[in-house]
Amino acid sequence: MALLDGKLLAAELRAELAPRVAAFVQAHGRKPGLDVVLVGEDPASVVYTRNKEKAAQDLGMRSTLHRLPKAATQAEVLARIESLNSDDAVDGILVQLPLPEGLDPTPIVEAVRVDKDVDGFHPVNVGLLSLGRNALVACTPQGCMRLLRGLDVRGKHTVVIGRSNIVGKPMAQLLLAADATVTVAHSKTRGLPELCQTADILVAAIGRPEFVRGSWIKPGAIVLDVGINRVDGEGGKSRLVGDVAFAEAEAIASYISPVPGGVGPMTIACLLANTLQAAESRLVNR
Ligand code: NAD
């Protein structure tokens, strides 16, 4: 078994991006800019947004976190996005989800300019992806595809467990575009263990700790574990586990992405790649 080492590949991707960031600064006299909107105080979201801000700054980009109170109205959030949309120094806009109760995420996600939508959640980017056209592609599935680079996916039977708009569905689109044969499974799928046993490539994006057992995995399969679940660990401390029972799976799979250190670091690196792509192409396409 070999590990799909997201930490290492994310560092490689950042090293590829660094000279492009420098070239952008040279050409445009300013840094590529990522603006993150965080509404409320959700502790996990505070950590995630800080990590994104830091990762962008470490790569030589400008990053600004815009914090709005939990009680912010729909109109206030939309107004902030509008001002970022029209600001020329803003290349990428990300609205951290989930939003506090009372805010409707759909119009908020759709308010972000398509060419600044570095999360790839705007319906136009989703549509372009499904048409196989150039788009800003959601970061997590994009990171998964980078983890699969160099491995043969053509014609391989791939089972994606999870059909969310941010992971499962775009993952299926990217795999189709890479000529895999794709089955999408979800909470209503029958006979999930047997279905998984037919998968040459298995992608787990469920949100349930160690849900996929070793016995579900076809010998020699490639396993991508997207899940991030916090569970009780030793000594009252919590620890992170994926959606796959790693200790069981590693004995059977040919490649597997660990949690932590697999898909997670790739997601952030792909956000940086999207921000740079948005900056470069917006200024070229004027
Ligand atoms: P989600 O809750 O939106 O979707 C979960 C999907 O799992 C649903 O489509 C549902 O049908 C399916 N599902 C639920 N129970 C099931 C069952 N018993 N059998 C089969 N399918 C079942 O979650 P999401 O946003 O897609 O995230 C999935 C996981 O990935 C979570 O653990 C999340 O924390 C993690 N995640 C990680 C990253 C990263 O950067 N590594 C990014 C996004 C999400």
mmCIF file of C-alpha atoms and ligand atoms in Angstrom:
data_model
loop_
_atom_site.group_PDB
_atom_site.id
_atom_site.type_symbol
_atom_site.label_atom_id
_atom_site.label_comp_id
_atom_site.label_asym_id
_atom_site.label_seq_id
_atom_site.Cartn_x
_atom_site.Cartn_y
_atom_site.Cartn_z
ATOM 1 C CA MET A 1 0.000 0.000 0.000
ATOM 2 C CA ALA A 2 1.197 3.509 -0.768
ATOM 3 C CA LEU A 3 -0.038 6.686 0.833
ATOM 4 C CA LEU A 4 -1.507 9.463 -1.290
ATOM 5 C CA ASP A 5 0.384 12.137 0.609
ATOM 6 C CA GLY A 6 -1.657 15.335 0.420
ATOM 7 C CA LYS A 7 0.813 17.323 2.510
ATOM 8 C CA LEU A 8 3.617 16.585 0.073
ATOM 9 C CA LEU A 9 1.546 17.157 -3.081
ATOM 10 C CA ALA A 10 0.093 20.370 -1.671
ATOM 11 C CA ALA A 11 3.623 21.636 -1.013
ATOM 12 C CA GLU A 12 4.547 20.742 -4.612
ATOM 13 C CA LEU A 13 1.507 22.598 -5.938
ATOM 14 C CA ARG A 14 2.337 25.685 -3.849
ATOM 15 C CA ALA A 15 5.903 25.553 -5.185
ATOM 16 C CA GLU A 16 4.460 25.560 -8.739
ATOM 17 C CA LEU A 17 2.223 28.524 -7.911
ATOM 18 C CA ALA A 18 4.891 30.662 -6.205
ATOM 19 C CA PRO A 19 6.684 31.840 -9.390
ATOM 20 C CA ARG A 20 3.317 32.621 -11.004
ATOM 21 C CA VAL A 21 2.387 34.758 -7.991
ATOM 22 C CA ALA A 22 5.714 36.585 -8.330
ATOM 23 C CA ALA A 23 5.144 37.086 -12.076
ATOM 24 C CA PHE A 24 1.666 38.469 -11.377
ATOM 25 C CA VAL A 25 3.053 40.966 -8.864
ATOM 26 C CA GLN A 26 5.722 41.991 -11.370
ATOM 27 C CA ALA A 27 3.188 42.465 -14.178
ATOM 28 C CA HIS A 28 0.383 44.152 -12.244
ATOM 29 C CA GLY A 29 2.113 45.917 -9.364
ATOM 30 C CA ARG A 30 -0.069 44.270 -6.767
ATOM 31 C CA LYS A 31 -0.574 40.872 -5.159
ATOM 32 C CA PRO A 32 -3.336 38.493 -6.225
ATOM 33 C CA GLY A 33 -6.067 38.934 -3.616
ATOM 34 C CA LEU A 34 -8.335 36.469 -1.840
ATOM 35 C CA ASP A 35 -11.196 37.913 0.207
ATOM 36 C CA VAL A 36 -12.978 35.633 2.664
ATOM 37 C CA VAL A 37 -16.347 36.521 4.149
ATOM 38 C CA LEU A 38 -17.144 34.949 7.513
ATOM 39 C CA VAL A 39 -20.522 35.569 9.110
ATOM 40 C CA GLY A 40 -20.860 34.653 12.782
ATOM 41 C CA GLU A 41 -18.598 32.843 15.214
ATOM 42 C CA ASP A 42 -18.792 29.137 14.322
ATOM 43 C CA PRO A 43 -15.510 27.868 15.864
ATOM 44 C CA ALA A 44 -14.672 25.450 13.031
ATOM 45 C CA SER A 45 -15.338 28.161 10.433
ATOM 46 C CA VAL A 46 -13.118 30.612 12.339
ATOM 47 C CA VAL A 47 -10.251 28.080 12.174
ATOM 48 C CA TYR A 48 -10.878 27.220 8.498
ATOM 49 C CA THR A 49 -10.970 30.859 7.401
ATOM 50 C CA ARG A 50 -7.833 31.690 9.370
ATOM 51 C CA ASN A 51 -6.022 28.765 7.737
ATOM 52 C CA LYS A 52 -7.089 29.927 4.268
ATOM 53 C CA GLU A 53 -5.999 33.504 4.979
ATOM 54 C CA LYS A 54 -2.623 32.338 6.285
ATOM 55 C CA ALA A 55 -2.029 29.941 3.382
ATOM 56 C CA ALA A 56 -2.682 32.736 0.865
ATOM 57 C CA GLN A 57 -0.383 35.162 2.694
ATOM 58 C CA ASP A 58 2.359 32.542 3.017
ATOM 59 C CA LEU A 59 2.290 32.192 -0.771
ATOM 60 C CA GLY A 60 2.736 35.961 -1.232
ATOM 61 C CA MET A 61 -0.898 36.761 -1.935
ATOM 62 C CA ARG A 62 -3.016 39.397 -0.232
ATOM 63 C CA SER A 63 -5.767 37.915 1.877
ATOM 64 C CA THR A 64 -8.406 39.739 3.861
ATOM 65 C CA LEU A 65 -10.926 38.210 6.226
ATOM 66 C CA HIS A 66 -14.201 40.125 6.381
ATOM 67 C CA ARG A 67 -16.007 39.275 9.601
ATOM 68 C CA LEU A 68 -19.697 40.070 9.897
ATOM 69 C CA PRO A 69 -21.702 39.560 13.088
ATOM 70 C CA LYS A 70 -23.966 36.545 13.493
ATOM 71 C CA ALA A 71 -26.935 38.934 13.379
ATOM 72 C CA ALA A 72 -25.941 40.332 9.955
ATOM 73 C CA THR A 73 -28.900 40.546 7.585
ATOM 74 C CA GLN A 74 -29.121 39.010 4.126
ATOM 75 C CA ALA A 75 -28.898 42.535 2.665
ATOM 76 C CA GLU A 76 -25.733 43.315 4.642
ATOM 77 C CA VAL A 77 -24.003 40.146 3.460
ATOM 78 C CA LEU A 78 -25.061 40.807 -0.149
ATOM 79 C CA ALA A 79 -23.815 44.401 0.098
ATOM 80 C CA ARG A 80 -20.391 43.187 1.243
ATOM 81 C CA ILE A 81 -20.189 40.759 -1.668
ATOM 82 C CA GLU A 82 -21.233 43.508 -4.096
ATOM 83 C CA SER A 83 -18.437 45.770 -2.892
ATOM 84 C CA LEU A 84 -15.909 42.938 -3.298
ATOM 85 C CA ASN A 85 -17.310 42.100 -6.752
ATOM 86 C CA SER A 86 -16.626 45.628 -7.961
ATOM 87 C CA ASP A 87 -13.214 46.010 -6.307
ATOM 88 C CA ASP A 88 -10.473 45.524 -8.912
ATOM 89 C CA ALA A 89 -7.928 44.403 -6.323
ATOM 90 C CA VAL A 90 -10.141 41.462 -5.333
ATOM 91 C CA ASP A 91 -9.502 38.361 -7.435
ATOM 92 C CA GLY A 92 -11.155 35.623 -5.399
ATOM 93 C CA ILE A 93 -14.184 35.786 -3.115
ATOM 94 C CA LEU A 94 -15.146 33.002 -0.751
ATOM 95 C CA VAL A 95 -18.150 32.991 1.564
ATOM 96 C CA GLN A 96 -17.506 30.531 4.372
ATOM 97 C CA LEU A 97 -20.320 28.009 4.765
ATOM 98 C CA PRO A 98 -22.412 27.134 6.676
ATOM 99 C CA LEU A 99 -24.010 30.548 7.176
ATOM 100 C CA PRO A 100 -25.849 31.271 10.438
ATOM 101 C CA GLU A 101 -29.501 30.319 10.589
ATOM 102 C CA GLY A 102 -31.797 32.920 9.076
ATOM 103 C CA LEU A 103 -29.538 33.608 6.093
ATOM 104 C CA ASP A 104 -30.394 32.004 2.753
ATOM 105 C CA PRO A 105 -27.134 30.671 1.272
ATOM 106 C CA THR A 106 -28.399 30.278 -2.306
ATOM 107 C CA PRO A 107 -28.679 33.987 -3.292
ATOM 108 C CA ILE A 108 -25.478 34.686 -1.362
ATOM 109 C CA VAL A 109 -23.470 32.038 -3.250
ATOM 110 C CA GLU A 110 -25.013 33.240 -6.520
ATOM 111 C CA ALA A 111 -24.132 36.879 -5.782
ATOM 112 C CA VAL A 112 -20.402 36.173 -6.085
ATOM 113 C CA ARG A 113 -19.079 37.188 -9.517
ATOM 114 C CA VAL A 114 -18.562 34.075 -11.620
ATOM 115 C CA ASP A 115 -14.965 35.012 -12.445
ATOM 116 C CA LYS A 116 -14.145 35.579 -8.737
ATOM 117 C CA ASP A 117 -15.944 32.441 -7.510
ATOM 118 C CA VAL A 118 -12.880 30.565 -6.221
ATOM 119 C CA ASP A 119 -15.044 27.998 -4.398
ATOM 120 C CA GLY A 120 -16.551 26.981 -7.744
ATOM 121 C CA PHE A 121 -20.054 26.930 -6.227
ATOM 122 C CA HIS A 122 -21.762 29.440 -8.577
ATOM 123 C CA PRO A 123 -24.283 27.724 -10.890
ATOM 124 C CA VAL A 124 -22.417 29.032 -13.958
ATOM 125 C CA ASN A 125 -19.155 27.415 -12.839
ATOM 126 C CA VAL A 126 -21.030 24.223 -11.915
ATOM 127 C CA GLY A 127 -22.643 24.231 -15.368
ATOM 128 C CA LEU A 128 -19.370 24.904 -17.182
ATOM 129 C CA LEU A 129 -17.763 22.007 -15.308
ATOM 130 C CA SER A 130 -20.571 19.653 -16.297
ATOM 131 C CA LEU A 131 -20.179 20.758 -19.925
ATOM 132 C CA GLY A 132 -16.469 19.976 -19.735
ATOM 133 C CA ARG A 133 -15.564 23.633 -20.301
ATOM 134 C CA ASN A 134 -13.064 25.866 -18.556
ATOM 135 C CA ALA A 135 -14.407 26.736 -15.097
ATOM 136 C CA LEU A 136 -13.408 27.540 -11.566
ATOM 137 C CA VAL A 137 -13.701 24.038 -10.089
ATOM 138 C CA ALA A 138 -14.611 23.262 -6.464
ATOM 139 C CA CYS A 139 -11.424 22.879 -4.434
ATOM 140 C CA THR A 140 -11.937 19.534 -2.684
ATOM 141 C CA PRO A 141 -12.731 17.414 -5.763
ATOM 142 C CA GLN A 142 -10.033 19.271 -7.676
ATOM 143 C CA GLY A 143 -7.601 18.305 -4.899
ATOM 144 C CA CYS A 144 -8.764 14.686 -5.143
ATOM 145 C CA MET A 145 -8.024 14.667 -8.881
ATOM 146 C CA ARG A 146 -4.540 15.992 -8.196
ATOM 147 C CA LEU A 147 -3.998 13.155 -5.707
ATOM 148 C CA LEU A 148 -4.927 10.744 -8.520
ATOM 149 C CA ARG A 149 -2.430 12.267 -10.980
ATOM 150 C CA GLY A 150 -0.141 9.686 -12.459
ATOM 151 C CA LEU A 151 -2.564 6.875 -11.643
ATOM 152 C CA ASP A 152 -4.578 5.374 -14.461
ATOM 153 C CA VAL A 153 -8.260 6.258 -14.070
ATOM 154 C CA ARG A 154 -9.367 5.716 -17.690
ATOM 155 C CA GLY A 155 -12.129 3.140 -17.900
ATOM 156 C CA LYS A 156 -11.778 2.323 -14.212
ATOM 157 C CA HIS A 157 -14.938 1.775 -12.205
ATOM 158 C CA THR A 158 -15.112 4.551 -9.662
ATOM 159 C CA VAL A 159 -17.652 4.665 -6.866
ATOM 160 C CA VAL A 160 -18.172 8.082 -5.278
ATOM 161 C CA ILE A 161 -20.067 7.838 -1.980
ATOM 162 C CA GLY A 162 -21.824 11.168 -1.393
ATOM 163 C CA ARG A 163 -23.748 13.429 -3.755
ATOM 164 C CA SER A 164 -23.237 16.849 -2.181
ATOM 165 C CA ASN A 165 -22.873 19.888 -4.417
ATOM 166 C CA ILE A 166 -19.466 20.675 -2.962
ATOM 167 C CA VAL A 167 -17.829 17.248 -3.115
ATOM 168 C CA GLY A 168 -19.716 14.261 -4.534
ATOM 169 C CA LYS A 169 -21.301 15.771 -7.654
ATOM 170 C CA PRO A 170 -18.303 17.784 -8.911
ATOM 171 C CA MET A 171 -16.063 14.785 -8.103
ATOM 172 C CA ALA A 172 -18.211 12.630 -10.379
ATOM 173 C CA GLN A 173 -17.978 15.246 -13.155
ATOM 174 C CA LEU A 174 -14.191 15.446 -12.924
ATOM 175 C CA LEU A 175 -13.838 11.664 -12.972
ATOM 176 C CA LEU A 176 -16.117 11.441 -16.011
ATOM 177 C CA ALA A 177 -14.005 14.070 -17.744
ATOM 178 C CA ALA A 178 -10.963 11.880 -16.964
ATOM 179 C CA ASP A 179 -12.693 8.923 -18.699
ATOM 180 C CA ALA A 180 -13.504 6.949 -15.551
ATOM 181 C CA THR A 181 -16.743 4.972 -15.337
ATOM 182 C CA VAL A 182 -18.575 6.582 -12.464
ATOM 183 C CA THR A 183 -21.230 5.403 -10.016
ATOM 184 C CA VAL A 184 -22.504 7.887 -7.447
ATOM 185 C CA ALA A 185 -23.815 6.321 -4.235
ATOM 186 C CA HIS A 186 -25.698 8.093 -1.459
ATOM 187 C CA SER A 187 -27.788 7.590 1.664
ATOM 188 C CA LYS A 188 -30.547 5.762 -0.227
ATOM 189 C CA THR A 189 -28.219 3.443 -2.175
ATOM 190 C CA ARG A 190 -28.920 -0.240 -1.573
ATOM 191 C CA GLY A 191 -26.192 -2.809 -1.097
ATOM 192 C CA LEU A 192 -23.444 -0.247 -0.591
ATOM 193 C CA PRO A 193 -20.760 -2.709 0.628
ATOM 194 C CA GLU A 194 -21.257 -4.938 -2.447
ATOM 195 C CA LEU A 195 -21.227 -1.925 -4.764
ATOM 196 C CA CYS A 196 -17.996 -0.675 -3.208
ATOM 197 C CA GLN A 197 -16.431 -4.106 -3.726
ATOM 198 C CA THR A 198 -16.698 -3.480 -7.494
ATOM 199 C CA ALA A 199 -14.792 -0.175 -7.296
ATOM 200 C CA ASP A 200 -11.292 0.147 -8.716
ATOM 201 C CA ILE A 201 -11.329 3.647 -7.245
ATOM 202 C CA LEU A 202 -13.413 4.470 -4.174
ATOM 203 C CA VAL A 203 -14.091 8.043 -3.054
ATOM 204 C CA ALA A 204 -15.720 8.441 0.357
ATOM 205 C CA ALA A 205 -17.381 11.821 1.036
ATOM 206 C CA ILE A 206 -20.012 10.954 3.585
ATOM 207 C CA GLY A 207 -19.264 12.635 6.906
ATOM 208 C CA ARG A 208 -19.489 9.474 9.035
ATOM 209 C CA PRO A 209 -16.428 8.326 10.991
ATOM 210 C CA GLU A 210 -14.823 5.132 9.640
ATOM 211 C CA PHE A 211 -18.049 4.167 7.875
ATOM 212 C CA VAL A 212 -16.372 2.328 4.985
ATOM 213 C CA ARG A 213 -14.945 -0.955 6.248
ATOM 214 C CA GLY A 214 -11.937 -2.843 4.953
ATOM 215 C CA SER A 215 -14.187 -5.702 3.783
ATOM 216 C CA TRP A 216 -15.931 -3.276 1.351
ATOM 217 C CA ILE A 217 -12.722 -2.575 -0.514
ATOM 218 C CA LYS A 218 -11.668 -4.456 -3.623
ATOM 219 C CA PRO A 219 -8.096 -5.739 -3.230
ATOM 220 C CA GLY A 220 -5.726 -3.296 -4.907
ATOM 221 C CA ALA A 221 -8.290 -0.482 -5.135
ATOM 222 C CA ILE A 222 -7.370 3.196 -4.849
ATOM 223 C CA VAL A 223 -9.147 4.866 -1.915
ATOM 224 C CA LEU A 224 -9.664 8.594 -1.482
ATOM 225 C CA ASP A 225 -10.996 9.540 1.934
ATOM 226 C CA VAL A 226 -12.582 12.988 1.917
ATOM 227 C CA GLY A 227 -14.223 12.747 5.326
ATOM 228 C CA ILE A 228 -13.102 14.850 8.266
ATOM 229 C CA ASN A 229 -14.715 13.679 11.492
ATOM 230 C CA ARG A 230 -13.756 14.603 15.030
ATOM 231 C CA VAL A 231 -14.098 11.686 17.459
ATOM 232 C CA ASP A 232 -13.150 11.087 21.094
ATOM 233 C CA GLY A 233 -9.543 9.993 21.442
ATOM 234 C CA GLU A 234 -7.333 8.852 24.283
ATOM 235 C CA GLY A 235 -7.016 10.904 27.469
ATOM 236 C CA GLY A 236 -10.173 12.917 26.775
ATOM 237 C CA LYS A 237 -8.605 14.475 23.678
ATOM 238 C CA SER A 238 -10.367 14.435 20.325
ATOM 239 C CA ARG A 239 -8.792 13.227 17.088
ATOM 240 C CA LEU A 240 -9.628 13.392 13.391
ATOM 241 C CA VAL A 241 -10.662 10.343 11.398
ATOM 242 C CA GLY A 242 -11.924 9.940 7.875
ATOM 243 C CA ASP A 243 -14.954 8.185 6.436
ATOM 244 C CA VAL A 244 -12.864 5.046 5.875
ATOM 245 C CA ALA A 245 -11.615 2.666 8.573
ATOM 246 C CA PHE A 246 -7.988 3.356 7.699
ATOM 247 C CA ALA A 247 -6.338 0.528 9.678
ATOM 248 C CA GLU A 248 -8.526 -2.026 7.882
ATOM 249 C CA ALA A 249 -8.356 -0.397 4.471
ATOM 250 C CA GLU A 250 -4.609 0.127 4.277
ATOM 251 C CA ALA A 251 -4.036 -3.635 4.268
ATOM 252 C CA ILE A 252 -6.230 -4.058 1.160
ATOM 253 C CA ALA A 253 -5.945 -0.881 -0.927
ATOM 254 C CA SER A 254 -3.070 -0.182 -3.318
ATOM 255 C CA TYR A 255 -3.203 3.561 -2.570
ATOM 256 C CA ILE A 256 -5.056 5.411 0.155
ATOM 257 C CA SER A 257 -5.233 9.031 1.283
ATOM 258 C CA PRO A 258 -4.804 9.454 5.050
ATOM 259 C CA VAL A 259 -6.845 11.676 7.365
ATOM 260 C CA PRO A 260 -5.424 14.062 8.309
ATOM 261 C CA GLY A 261 -2.785 14.800 5.657
ATOM 262 C CA GLY A 262 -4.637 13.653 2.527
ATOM 263 C CA VAL A 263 -7.446 15.558 0.849
ATOM 264 C CA GLY A 264 -7.514 18.396 3.422
ATOM 265 C CA PRO A 265 -4.181 20.065 2.511
ATOM 266 C CA MET A 266 -4.979 19.648 -1.194
ATOM 267 C CA THR A 267 -8.244 21.560 -0.750
ATOM 268 C CA ILE A 268 -6.466 24.651 0.563
ATOM 269 C CA ALA A 269 -3.718 24.460 -2.064
ATOM 270 C CA CYS A 270 -6.395 24.253 -4.790
ATOM 271 C CA LEU A 271 -8.081 27.346 -3.343
ATOM 272 C CA LEU A 272 -4.802 29.187 -3.878
ATOM 273 C CA ALA A 273 -4.573 27.779 -7.408
ATOM 274 C CA ASN A 274 -8.121 28.952 -8.142
ATOM 275 C CA THR A 275 -7.387 32.437 -6.787
ATOM 276 C CA LEU A 276 -4.337 32.745 -9.010
ATOM 277 C CA GLN A 277 -6.243 31.371 -12.008
ATOM 278 C CA ALA A 278 -9.045 33.899 -11.339
ATOM 279 C CA ALA A 279 -6.527 36.751 -11.048
ATOM 280 C CA GLU A 280 -4.630 35.822 -14.207
ATOM 281 C CA SER A 281 -7.632 35.194 -16.418
ATOM 282 C CA ARG A 282 -9.734 38.158 -15.221
ATOM 283 C CA LEU A 283 -6.943 40.579 -16.060
ATOM 284 C CA VAL A 284 -6.256 38.917 -19.421
ATOM 285 C CA ASN A 285 -9.933 38.834 -20.444
ATOM 286 C CA ARG A 286 -10.715 42.484 -19.896
HETATM 287 P P1 NAD B 1 -22.825 16.339 3.035
HETATM 288 O O1 NAD B 1 -23.395 16.059 4.392
HETATM 289 O O2 NAD B 1 -23.287 17.512 2.279
HETATM 290 O O3 NAD B 1 -23.059 15.046 2.114
HETATM 291 C C1 NAD B 1 -22.880 13.753 2.609
HETATM 292 C C2 NAD B 1 -23.293 12.774 1.545
HETATM 293 O O4 NAD B 1 -23.133 11.471 2.102
HETATM 294 C C3 NAD B 1 -24.747 12.910 1.116
HETATM 295 O O5 NAD B 1 -24.816 13.023 -0.288
HETATM 296 C C4 NAD B 1 -25.423 11.643 1.603
HETATM 297 O O6 NAD B 1 -26.359 11.123 0.652
HETATM 298 C C5 NAD B 1 -24.253 10.678 1.760
HETATM 299 N N1 NAD B 1 -24.536 9.767 2.857
HETATM 300 C C6 NAD B 1 -24.910 10.057 4.118
HETATM 301 N N2 NAD B 1 -25.128 8.923 4.825
HETATM 302 C C7 NAD B 1 -24.875 7.893 3.972
HETATM 303 C C8 NAD B 1 -24.931 6.490 4.096
HETATM 304 N N3 NAD B 1 -25.313 5.912 5.250
HETATM 305 N N4 NAD B 1 -24.629 5.757 3.029
HETATM 306 C C9 NAD B 1 -24.254 6.318 1.864
HETATM 307 N N5 NAD B 1 -24.174 7.653 1.687
HETATM 308 C C10 NAD B 1 -24.491 8.430 2.729
HETATM 309 O O7 NAD B 1 -21.246 16.345 3.250
HETATM 310 P P2 NAD B 1 -20.073 16.948 2.333
HETATM 311 O O8 NAD B 1 -20.038 18.414 2.481
HETATM 312 O O9 NAD B 1 -20.100 16.340 0.974
HETATM 313 O O10 NAD B 1 -18.816 16.369 3.134
HETATM 314 C C11 NAD B 1 -18.583 14.992 3.287
HETATM 315 C C12 NAD B 1 -17.418 14.779 4.218
HETATM 316 O O11 NAD B 1 -16.276 15.355 3.637
HETATM 317 C C13 NAD B 1 -17.549 15.415 5.605
HETATM 318 O O12 NAD B 1 -16.875 14.614 6.544
HETATM 319 C C14 NAD B 1 -16.808 16.724 5.451
HETATM 320 O O13 NAD B 1 -16.286 17.191 6.684
HETATM 321 C C15 NAD B 1 -15.715 16.308 4.526
HETATM 322 N N6 NAD B 1 -15.148 17.405 3.729
HETATM 323 C C16 NAD B 1 -13.810 17.469 3.683
HETATM 324 C C17 NAD B 1 -13.198 18.444 2.932
HETATM 325 C C18 NAD B 1 -11.719 18.485 2.870
HETATM 326 O O14 NAD B 1 -11.146 19.499 2.569
HETATM 327 N N7 NAD B 1 -11.040 17.362 3.122
HETATM 328 C C19 NAD B 1 -13.967 19.386 2.240
HETATM 329 C C20 NAD B 1 -15.360 19.267 2.279
HETATM 330 C C21 NAD B 1 -15.935 18.259 3.032
#
